[in-house]
mmCIF file of N, CA and C in Angstrom:
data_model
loop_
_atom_site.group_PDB
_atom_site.id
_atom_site.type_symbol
_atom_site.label_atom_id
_atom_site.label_comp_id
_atom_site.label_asym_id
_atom_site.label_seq_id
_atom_site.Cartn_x
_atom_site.Cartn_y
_atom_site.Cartn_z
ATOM 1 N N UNK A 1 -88.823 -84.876 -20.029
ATOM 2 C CA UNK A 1 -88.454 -83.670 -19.328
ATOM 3 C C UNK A 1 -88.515 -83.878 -17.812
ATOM 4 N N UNK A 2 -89.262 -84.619 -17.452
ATOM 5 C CA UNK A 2 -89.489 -84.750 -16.249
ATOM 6 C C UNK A 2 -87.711 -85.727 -15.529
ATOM 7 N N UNK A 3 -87.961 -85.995 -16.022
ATOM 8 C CA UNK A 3 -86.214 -87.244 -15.722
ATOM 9 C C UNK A 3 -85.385 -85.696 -15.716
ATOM 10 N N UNK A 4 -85.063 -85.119 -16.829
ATOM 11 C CA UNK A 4 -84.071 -84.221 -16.509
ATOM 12 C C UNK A 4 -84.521 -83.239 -14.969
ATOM 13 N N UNK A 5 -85.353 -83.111 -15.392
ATOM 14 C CA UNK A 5 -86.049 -81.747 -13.915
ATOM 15 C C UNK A 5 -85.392 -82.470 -12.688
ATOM 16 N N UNK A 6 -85.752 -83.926 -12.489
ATOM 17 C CA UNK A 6 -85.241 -84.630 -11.494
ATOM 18 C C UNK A 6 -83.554 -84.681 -11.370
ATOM 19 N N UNK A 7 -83.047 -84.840 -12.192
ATOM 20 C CA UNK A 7 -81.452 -84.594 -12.472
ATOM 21 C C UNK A 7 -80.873 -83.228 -11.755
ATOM 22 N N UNK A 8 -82.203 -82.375 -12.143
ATOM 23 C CA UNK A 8 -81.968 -80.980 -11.600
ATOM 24 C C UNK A 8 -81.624 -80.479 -10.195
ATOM 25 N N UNK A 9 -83.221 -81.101 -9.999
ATOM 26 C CA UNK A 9 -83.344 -81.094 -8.430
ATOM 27 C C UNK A 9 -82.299 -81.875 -7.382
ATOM 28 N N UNK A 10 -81.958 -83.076 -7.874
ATOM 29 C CA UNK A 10 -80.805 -83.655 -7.071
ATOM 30 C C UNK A 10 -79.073 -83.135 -7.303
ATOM 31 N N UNK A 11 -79.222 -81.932 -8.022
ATOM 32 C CA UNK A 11 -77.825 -81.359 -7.655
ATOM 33 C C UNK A 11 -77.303 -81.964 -6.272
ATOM 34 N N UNK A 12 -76.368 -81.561 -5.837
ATOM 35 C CA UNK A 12 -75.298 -81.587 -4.968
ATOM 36 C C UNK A 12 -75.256 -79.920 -4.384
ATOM 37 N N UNK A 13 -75.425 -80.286 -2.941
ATOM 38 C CA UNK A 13 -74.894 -78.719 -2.650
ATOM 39 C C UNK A 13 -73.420 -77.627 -3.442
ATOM 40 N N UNK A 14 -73.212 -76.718 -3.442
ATOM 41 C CA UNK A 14 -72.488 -75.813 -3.922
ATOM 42 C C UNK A 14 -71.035 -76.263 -3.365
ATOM 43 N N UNK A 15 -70.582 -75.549 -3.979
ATOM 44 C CA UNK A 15 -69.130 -75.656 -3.477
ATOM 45 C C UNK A 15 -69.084 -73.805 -2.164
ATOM 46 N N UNK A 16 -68.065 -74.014 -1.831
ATOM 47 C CA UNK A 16 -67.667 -72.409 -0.854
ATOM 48 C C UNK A 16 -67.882 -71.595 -2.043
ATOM 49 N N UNK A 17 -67.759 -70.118 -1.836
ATOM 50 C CA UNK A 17 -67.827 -69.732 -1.884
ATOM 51 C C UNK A 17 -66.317 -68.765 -2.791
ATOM 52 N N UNK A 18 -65.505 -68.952 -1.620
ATOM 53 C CA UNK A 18 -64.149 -69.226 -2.474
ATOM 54 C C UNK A 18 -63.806 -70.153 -3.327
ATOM 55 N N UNK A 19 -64.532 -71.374 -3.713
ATOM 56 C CA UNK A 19 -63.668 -71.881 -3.990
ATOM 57 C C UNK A 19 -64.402 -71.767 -5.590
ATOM 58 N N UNK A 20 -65.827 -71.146 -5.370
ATOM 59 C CA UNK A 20 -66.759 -70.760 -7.038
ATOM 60 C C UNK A 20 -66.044 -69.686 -7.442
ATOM 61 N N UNK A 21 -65.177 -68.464 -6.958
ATOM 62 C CA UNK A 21 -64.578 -67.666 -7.356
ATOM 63 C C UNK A 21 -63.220 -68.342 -7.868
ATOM 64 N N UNK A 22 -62.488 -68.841 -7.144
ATOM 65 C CA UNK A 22 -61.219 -69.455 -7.449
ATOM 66 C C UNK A 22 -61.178 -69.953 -9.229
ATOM 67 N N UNK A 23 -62.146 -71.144 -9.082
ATOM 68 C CA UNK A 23 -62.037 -72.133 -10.166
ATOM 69 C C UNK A 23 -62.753 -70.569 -11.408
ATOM 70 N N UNK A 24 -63.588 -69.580 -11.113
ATOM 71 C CA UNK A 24 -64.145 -68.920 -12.156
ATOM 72 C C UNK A 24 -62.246 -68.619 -13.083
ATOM 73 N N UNK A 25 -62.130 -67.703 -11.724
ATOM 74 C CA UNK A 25 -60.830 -66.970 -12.611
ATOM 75 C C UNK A 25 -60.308 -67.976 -13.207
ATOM 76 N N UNK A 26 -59.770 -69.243 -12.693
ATOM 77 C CA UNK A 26 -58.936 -70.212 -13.530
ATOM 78 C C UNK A 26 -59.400 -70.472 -14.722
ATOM 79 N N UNK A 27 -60.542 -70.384 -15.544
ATOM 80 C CA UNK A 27 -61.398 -70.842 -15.889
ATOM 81 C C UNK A 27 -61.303 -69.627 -17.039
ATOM 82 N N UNK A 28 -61.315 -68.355 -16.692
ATOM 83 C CA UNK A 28 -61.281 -67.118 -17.505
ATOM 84 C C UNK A 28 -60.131 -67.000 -18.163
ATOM 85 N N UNK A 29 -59.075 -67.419 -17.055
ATOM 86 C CA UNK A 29 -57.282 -67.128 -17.049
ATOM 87 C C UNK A 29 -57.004 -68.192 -18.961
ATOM 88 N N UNK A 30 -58.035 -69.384 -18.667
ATOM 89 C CA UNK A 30 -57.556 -70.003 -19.805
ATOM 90 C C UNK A 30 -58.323 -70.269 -21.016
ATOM 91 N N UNK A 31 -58.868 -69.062 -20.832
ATOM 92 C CA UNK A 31 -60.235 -68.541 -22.156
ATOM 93 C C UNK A 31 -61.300 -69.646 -22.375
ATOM 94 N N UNK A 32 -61.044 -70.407 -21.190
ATOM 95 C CA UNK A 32 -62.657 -71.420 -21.330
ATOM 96 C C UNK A 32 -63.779 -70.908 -21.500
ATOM 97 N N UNK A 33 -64.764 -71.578 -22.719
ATOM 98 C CA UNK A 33 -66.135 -71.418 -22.506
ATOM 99 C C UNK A 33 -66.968 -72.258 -22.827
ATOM 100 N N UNK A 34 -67.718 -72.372 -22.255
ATOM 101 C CA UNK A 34 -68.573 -74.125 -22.778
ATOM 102 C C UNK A 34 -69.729 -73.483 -23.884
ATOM 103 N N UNK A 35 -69.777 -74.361 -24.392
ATOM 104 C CA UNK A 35 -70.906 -73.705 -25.706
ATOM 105 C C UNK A 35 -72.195 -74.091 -25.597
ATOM 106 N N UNK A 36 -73.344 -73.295 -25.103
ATOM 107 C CA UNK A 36 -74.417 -73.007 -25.027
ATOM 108 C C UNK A 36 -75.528 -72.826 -25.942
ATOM 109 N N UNK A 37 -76.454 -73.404 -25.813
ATOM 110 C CA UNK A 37 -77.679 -72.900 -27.013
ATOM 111 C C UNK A 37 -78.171 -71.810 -26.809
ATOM 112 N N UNK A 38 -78.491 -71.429 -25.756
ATOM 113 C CA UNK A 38 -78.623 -70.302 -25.024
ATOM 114 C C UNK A 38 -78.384 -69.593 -24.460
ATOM 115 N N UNK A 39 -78.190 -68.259 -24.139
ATOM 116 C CA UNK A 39 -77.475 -67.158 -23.293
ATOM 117 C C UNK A 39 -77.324 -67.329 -22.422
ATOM 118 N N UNK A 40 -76.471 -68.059 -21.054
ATOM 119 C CA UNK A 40 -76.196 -68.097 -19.855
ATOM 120 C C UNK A 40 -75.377 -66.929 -19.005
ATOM 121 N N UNK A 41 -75.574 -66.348 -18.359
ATOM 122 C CA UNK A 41 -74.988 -65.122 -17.972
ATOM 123 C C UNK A 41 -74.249 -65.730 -16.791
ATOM 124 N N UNK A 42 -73.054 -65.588 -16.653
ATOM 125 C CA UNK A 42 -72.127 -66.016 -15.559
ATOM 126 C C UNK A 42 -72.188 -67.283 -14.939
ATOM 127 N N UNK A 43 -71.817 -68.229 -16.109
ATOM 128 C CA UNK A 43 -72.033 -69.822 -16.014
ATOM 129 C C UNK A 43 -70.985 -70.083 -15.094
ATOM 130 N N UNK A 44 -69.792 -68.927 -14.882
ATOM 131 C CA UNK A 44 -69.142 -70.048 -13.965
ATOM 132 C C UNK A 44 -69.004 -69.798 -12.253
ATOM 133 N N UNK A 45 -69.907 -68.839 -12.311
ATOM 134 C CA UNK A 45 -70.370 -68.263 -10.993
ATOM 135 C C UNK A 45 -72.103 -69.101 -10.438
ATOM 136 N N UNK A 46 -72.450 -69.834 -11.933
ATOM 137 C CA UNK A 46 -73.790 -70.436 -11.203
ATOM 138 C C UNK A 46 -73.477 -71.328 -10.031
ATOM 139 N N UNK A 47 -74.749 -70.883 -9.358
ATOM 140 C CA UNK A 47 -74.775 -72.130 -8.268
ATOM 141 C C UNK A 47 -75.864 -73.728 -8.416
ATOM 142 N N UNK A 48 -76.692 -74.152 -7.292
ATOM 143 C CA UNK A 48 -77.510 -75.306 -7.178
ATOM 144 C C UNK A 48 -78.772 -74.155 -8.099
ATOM 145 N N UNK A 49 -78.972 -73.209 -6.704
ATOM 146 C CA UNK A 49 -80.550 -72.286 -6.911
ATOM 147 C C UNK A 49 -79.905 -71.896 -8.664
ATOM 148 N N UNK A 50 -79.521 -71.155 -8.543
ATOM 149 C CA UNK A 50 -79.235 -70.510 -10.418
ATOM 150 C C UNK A 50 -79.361 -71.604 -11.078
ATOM 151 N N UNK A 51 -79.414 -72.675 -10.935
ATOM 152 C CA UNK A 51 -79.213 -73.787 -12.076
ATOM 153 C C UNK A 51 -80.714 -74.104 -12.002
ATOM 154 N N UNK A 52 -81.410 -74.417 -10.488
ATOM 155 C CA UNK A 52 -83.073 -74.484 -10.742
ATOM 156 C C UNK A 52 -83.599 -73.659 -11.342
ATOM 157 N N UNK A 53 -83.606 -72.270 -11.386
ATOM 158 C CA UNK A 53 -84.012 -71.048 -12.195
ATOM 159 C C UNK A 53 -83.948 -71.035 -13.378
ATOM 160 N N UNK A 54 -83.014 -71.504 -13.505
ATOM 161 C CA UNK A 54 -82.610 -71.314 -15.457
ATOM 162 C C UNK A 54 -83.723 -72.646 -16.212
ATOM 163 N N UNK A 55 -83.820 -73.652 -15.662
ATOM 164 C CA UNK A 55 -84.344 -74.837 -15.700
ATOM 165 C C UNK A 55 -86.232 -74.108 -15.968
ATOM 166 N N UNK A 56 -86.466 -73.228 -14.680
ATOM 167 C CA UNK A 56 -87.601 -72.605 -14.624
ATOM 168 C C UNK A 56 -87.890 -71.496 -16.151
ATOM 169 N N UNK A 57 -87.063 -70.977 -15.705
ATOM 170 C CA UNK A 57 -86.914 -70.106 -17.425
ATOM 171 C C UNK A 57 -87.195 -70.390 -18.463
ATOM 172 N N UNK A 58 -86.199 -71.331 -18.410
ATOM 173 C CA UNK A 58 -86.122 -71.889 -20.028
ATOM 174 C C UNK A 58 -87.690 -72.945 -20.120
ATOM 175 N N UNK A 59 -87.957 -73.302 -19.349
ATOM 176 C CA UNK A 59 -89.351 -74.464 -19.604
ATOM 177 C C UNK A 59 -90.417 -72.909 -19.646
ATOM 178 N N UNK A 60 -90.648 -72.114 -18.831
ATOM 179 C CA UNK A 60 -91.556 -71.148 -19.077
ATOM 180 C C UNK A 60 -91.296 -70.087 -20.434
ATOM 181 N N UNK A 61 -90.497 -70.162 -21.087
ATOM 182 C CA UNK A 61 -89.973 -69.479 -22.407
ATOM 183 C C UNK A 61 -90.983 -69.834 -23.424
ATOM 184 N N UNK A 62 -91.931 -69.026 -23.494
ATOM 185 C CA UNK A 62 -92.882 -68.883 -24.965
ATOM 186 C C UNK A 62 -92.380 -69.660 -26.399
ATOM 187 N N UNK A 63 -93.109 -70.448 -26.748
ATOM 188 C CA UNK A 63 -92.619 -71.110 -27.985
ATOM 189 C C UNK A 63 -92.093 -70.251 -29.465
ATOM 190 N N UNK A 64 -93.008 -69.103 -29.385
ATOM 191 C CA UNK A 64 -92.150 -67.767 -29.803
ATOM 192 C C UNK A 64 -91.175 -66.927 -29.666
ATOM 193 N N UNK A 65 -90.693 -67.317 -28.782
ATOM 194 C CA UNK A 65 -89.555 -66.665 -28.213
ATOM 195 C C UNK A 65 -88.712 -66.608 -29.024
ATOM 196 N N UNK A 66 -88.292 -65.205 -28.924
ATOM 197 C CA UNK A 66 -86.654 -64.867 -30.414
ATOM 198 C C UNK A 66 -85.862 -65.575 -29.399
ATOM 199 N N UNK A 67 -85.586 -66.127 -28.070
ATOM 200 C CA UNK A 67 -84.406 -66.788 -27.872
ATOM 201 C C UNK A 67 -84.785 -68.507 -28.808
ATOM 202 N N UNK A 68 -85.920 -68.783 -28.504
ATOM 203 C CA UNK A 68 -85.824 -70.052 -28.998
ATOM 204 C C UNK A 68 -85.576 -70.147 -29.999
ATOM 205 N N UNK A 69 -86.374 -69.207 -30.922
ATOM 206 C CA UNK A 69 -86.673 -69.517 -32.613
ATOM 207 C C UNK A 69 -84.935 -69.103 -33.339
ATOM 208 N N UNK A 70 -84.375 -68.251 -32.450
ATOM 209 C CA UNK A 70 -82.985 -68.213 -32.891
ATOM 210 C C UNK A 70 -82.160 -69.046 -32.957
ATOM 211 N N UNK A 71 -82.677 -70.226 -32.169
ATOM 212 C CA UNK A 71 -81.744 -71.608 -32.737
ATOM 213 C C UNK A 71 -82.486 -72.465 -33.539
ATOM 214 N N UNK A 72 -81.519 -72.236 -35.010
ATOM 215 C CA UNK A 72 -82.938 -72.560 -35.928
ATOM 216 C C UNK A 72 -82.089 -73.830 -36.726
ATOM 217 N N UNK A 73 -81.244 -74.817 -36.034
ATOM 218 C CA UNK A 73 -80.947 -76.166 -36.799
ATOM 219 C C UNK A 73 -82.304 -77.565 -35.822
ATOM 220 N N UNK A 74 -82.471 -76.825 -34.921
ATOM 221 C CA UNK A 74 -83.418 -77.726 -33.931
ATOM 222 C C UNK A 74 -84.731 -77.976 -34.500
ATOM 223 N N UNK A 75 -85.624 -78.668 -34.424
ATOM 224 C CA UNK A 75 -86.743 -79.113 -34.908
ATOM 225 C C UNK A 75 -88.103 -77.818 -34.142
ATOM 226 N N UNK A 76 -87.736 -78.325 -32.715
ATOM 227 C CA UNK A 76 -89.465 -77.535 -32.709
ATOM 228 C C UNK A 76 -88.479 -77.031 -31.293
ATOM 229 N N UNK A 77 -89.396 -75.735 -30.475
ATOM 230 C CA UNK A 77 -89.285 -75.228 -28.833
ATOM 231 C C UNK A 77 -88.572 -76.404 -28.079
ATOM 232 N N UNK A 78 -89.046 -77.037 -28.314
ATOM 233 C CA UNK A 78 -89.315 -78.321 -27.120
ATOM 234 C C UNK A 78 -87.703 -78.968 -26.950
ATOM 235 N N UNK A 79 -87.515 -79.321 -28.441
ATOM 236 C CA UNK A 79 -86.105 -79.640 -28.387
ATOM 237 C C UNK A 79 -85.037 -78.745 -27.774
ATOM 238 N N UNK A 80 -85.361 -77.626 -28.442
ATOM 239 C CA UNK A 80 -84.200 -76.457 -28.088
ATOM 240 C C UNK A 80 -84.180 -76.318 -26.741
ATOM 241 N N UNK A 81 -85.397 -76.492 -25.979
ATOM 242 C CA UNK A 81 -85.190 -76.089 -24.463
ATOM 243 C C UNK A 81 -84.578 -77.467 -23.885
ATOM 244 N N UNK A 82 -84.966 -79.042 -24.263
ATOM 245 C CA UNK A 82 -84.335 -80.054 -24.066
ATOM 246 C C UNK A 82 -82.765 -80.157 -24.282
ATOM 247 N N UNK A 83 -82.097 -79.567 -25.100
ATOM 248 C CA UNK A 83 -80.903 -79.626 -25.402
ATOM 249 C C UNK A 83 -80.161 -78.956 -24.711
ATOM 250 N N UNK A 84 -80.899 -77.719 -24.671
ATOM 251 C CA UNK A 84 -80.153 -76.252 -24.034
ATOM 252 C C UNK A 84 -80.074 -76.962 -22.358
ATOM 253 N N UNK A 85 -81.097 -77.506 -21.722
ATOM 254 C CA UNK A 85 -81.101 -77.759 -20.551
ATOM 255 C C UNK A 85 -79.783 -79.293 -20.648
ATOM 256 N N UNK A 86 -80.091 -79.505 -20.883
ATOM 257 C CA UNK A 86 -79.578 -80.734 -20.931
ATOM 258 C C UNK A 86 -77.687 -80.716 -20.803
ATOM 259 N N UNK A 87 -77.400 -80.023 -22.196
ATOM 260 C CA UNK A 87 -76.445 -79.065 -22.149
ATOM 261 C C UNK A 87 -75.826 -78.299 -21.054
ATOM 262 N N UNK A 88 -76.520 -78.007 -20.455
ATOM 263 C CA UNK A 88 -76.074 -76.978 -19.441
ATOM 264 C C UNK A 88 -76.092 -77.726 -17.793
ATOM 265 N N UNK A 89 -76.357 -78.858 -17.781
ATOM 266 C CA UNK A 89 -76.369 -79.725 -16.749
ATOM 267 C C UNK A 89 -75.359 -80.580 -17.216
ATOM 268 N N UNK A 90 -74.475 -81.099 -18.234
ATOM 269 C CA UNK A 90 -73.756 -81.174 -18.274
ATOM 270 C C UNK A 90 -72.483 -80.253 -18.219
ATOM 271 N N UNK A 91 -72.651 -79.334 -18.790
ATOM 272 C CA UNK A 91 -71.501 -78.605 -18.558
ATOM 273 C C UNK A 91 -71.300 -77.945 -17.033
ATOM 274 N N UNK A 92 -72.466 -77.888 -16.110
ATOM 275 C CA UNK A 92 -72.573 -77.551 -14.356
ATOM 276 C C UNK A 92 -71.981 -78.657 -13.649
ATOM 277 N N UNK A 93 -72.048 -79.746 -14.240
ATOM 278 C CA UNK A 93 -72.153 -81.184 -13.432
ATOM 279 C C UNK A 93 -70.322 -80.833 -13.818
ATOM 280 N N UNK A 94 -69.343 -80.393 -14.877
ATOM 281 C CA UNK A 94 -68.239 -80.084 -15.118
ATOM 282 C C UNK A 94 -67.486 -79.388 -14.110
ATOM 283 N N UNK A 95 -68.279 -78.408 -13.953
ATOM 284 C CA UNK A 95 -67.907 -77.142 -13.388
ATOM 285 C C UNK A 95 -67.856 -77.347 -12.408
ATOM 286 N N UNK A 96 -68.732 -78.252 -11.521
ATOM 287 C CA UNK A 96 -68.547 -78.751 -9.756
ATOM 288 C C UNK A 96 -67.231 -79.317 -9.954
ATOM 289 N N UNK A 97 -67.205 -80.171 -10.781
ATOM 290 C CA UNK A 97 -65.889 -81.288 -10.612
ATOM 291 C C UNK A 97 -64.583 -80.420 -10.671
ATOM 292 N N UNK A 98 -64.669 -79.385 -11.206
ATOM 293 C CA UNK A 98 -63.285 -78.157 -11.273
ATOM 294 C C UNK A 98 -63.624 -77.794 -10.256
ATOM 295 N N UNK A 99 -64.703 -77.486 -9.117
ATOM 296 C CA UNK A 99 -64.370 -76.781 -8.389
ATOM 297 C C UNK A 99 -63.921 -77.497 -6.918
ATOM 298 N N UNK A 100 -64.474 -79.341 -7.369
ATOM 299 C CA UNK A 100 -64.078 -79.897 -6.402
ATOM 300 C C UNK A 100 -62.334 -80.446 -7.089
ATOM 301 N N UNK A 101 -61.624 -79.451 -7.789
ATOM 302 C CA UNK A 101 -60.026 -80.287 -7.899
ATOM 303 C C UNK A 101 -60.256 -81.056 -8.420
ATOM 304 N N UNK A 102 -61.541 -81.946 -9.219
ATOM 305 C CA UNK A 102 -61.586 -83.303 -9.485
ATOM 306 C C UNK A 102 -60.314 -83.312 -10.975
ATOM 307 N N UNK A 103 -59.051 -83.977 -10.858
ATOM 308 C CA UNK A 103 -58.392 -84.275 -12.351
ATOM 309 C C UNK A 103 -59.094 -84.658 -13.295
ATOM 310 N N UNK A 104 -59.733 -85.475 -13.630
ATOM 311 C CA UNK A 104 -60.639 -86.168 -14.586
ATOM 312 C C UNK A 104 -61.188 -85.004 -15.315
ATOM 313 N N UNK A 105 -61.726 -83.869 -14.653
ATOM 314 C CA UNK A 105 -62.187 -82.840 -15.113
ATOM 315 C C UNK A 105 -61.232 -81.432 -15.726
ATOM 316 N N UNK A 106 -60.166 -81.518 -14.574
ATOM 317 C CA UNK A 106 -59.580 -80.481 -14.657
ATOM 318 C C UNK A 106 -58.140 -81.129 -16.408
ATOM 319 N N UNK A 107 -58.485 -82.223 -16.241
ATOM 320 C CA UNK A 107 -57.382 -83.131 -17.787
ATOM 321 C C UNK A 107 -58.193 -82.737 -19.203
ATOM 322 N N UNK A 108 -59.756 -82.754 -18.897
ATOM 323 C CA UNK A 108 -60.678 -82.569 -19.894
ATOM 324 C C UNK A 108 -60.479 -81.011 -20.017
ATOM 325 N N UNK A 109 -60.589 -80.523 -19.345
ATOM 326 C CA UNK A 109 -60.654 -78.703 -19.742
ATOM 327 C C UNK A 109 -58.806 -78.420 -20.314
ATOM 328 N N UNK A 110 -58.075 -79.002 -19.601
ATOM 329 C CA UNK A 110 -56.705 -78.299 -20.184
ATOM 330 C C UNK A 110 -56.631 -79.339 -21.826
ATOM 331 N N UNK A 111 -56.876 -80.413 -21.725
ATOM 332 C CA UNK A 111 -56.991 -80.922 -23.075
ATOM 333 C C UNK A 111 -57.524 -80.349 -23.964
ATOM 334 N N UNK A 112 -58.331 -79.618 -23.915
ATOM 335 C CA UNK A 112 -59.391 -78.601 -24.584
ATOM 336 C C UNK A 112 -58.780 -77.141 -25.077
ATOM 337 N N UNK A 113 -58.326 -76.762 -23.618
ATOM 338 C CA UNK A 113 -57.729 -75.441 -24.134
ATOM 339 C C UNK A 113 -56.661 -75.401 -23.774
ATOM 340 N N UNK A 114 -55.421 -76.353 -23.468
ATOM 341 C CA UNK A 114 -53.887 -75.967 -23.116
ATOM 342 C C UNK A 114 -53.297 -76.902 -24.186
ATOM 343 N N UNK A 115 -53.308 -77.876 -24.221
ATOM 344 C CA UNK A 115 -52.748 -78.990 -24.938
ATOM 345 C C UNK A 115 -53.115 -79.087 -26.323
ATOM 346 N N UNK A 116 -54.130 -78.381 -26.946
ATOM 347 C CA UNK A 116 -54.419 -77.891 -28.478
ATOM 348 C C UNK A 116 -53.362 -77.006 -29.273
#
């Protein structure tokens, strides 16, 4: 866990401001959604800070937790919050690359949902 936390922390600054709105709508326009273990509320509006927070969350989330125990193909807490995080730093580390224009990224998302 500690390796990912570090993954965390070395985000990359944000993109503008316009340009996190821009790529959202594009993003809505073509019914994208990345699939989550967990409830993310406006994944494509997160930023650097929202992505440390969630990181904070999810590691402080009670091993009882009806969010955790609701994902019930996972072994124990630990995993589910490992995956879910993990998960979701990949799919952020995505979401920069759409918002930096990157093709590589923007070929992977229309492959996904235009070209199906």
């Amino acid at each position: 866990m500690d390796d990912l936390q570090a993954a965390y922390e070395a985000l990359q600054p944000d993109a503008s401001q316009e340009q996190i709105k821009l790529t959202a709508e594009a993003l809505q326009r073509r019914q994208y959604m990345p699939v989550m273990l967990l409830g993310v509320k406006d994944f494509f509006l997160f930023t650097r800070e929202d992505m440390l927070r969630e990181f904070d969350r999810v590691q402080n989330l009670d091993d009882n937790s009806e969010e955790l125990k609701s994902v019930i193909a996972l072994s124990s807490p630990q995993e589910v919050r490992e995956k879910h995080l993990l998960t979701l730093l990949n799919q952020y580390t995505l979401l920069c690359g759409l918002r930096k224009s990157d093709g590589d990224a923007w070929a992977l998302v229309n492959e996904l949902y235009e070209d199906d």
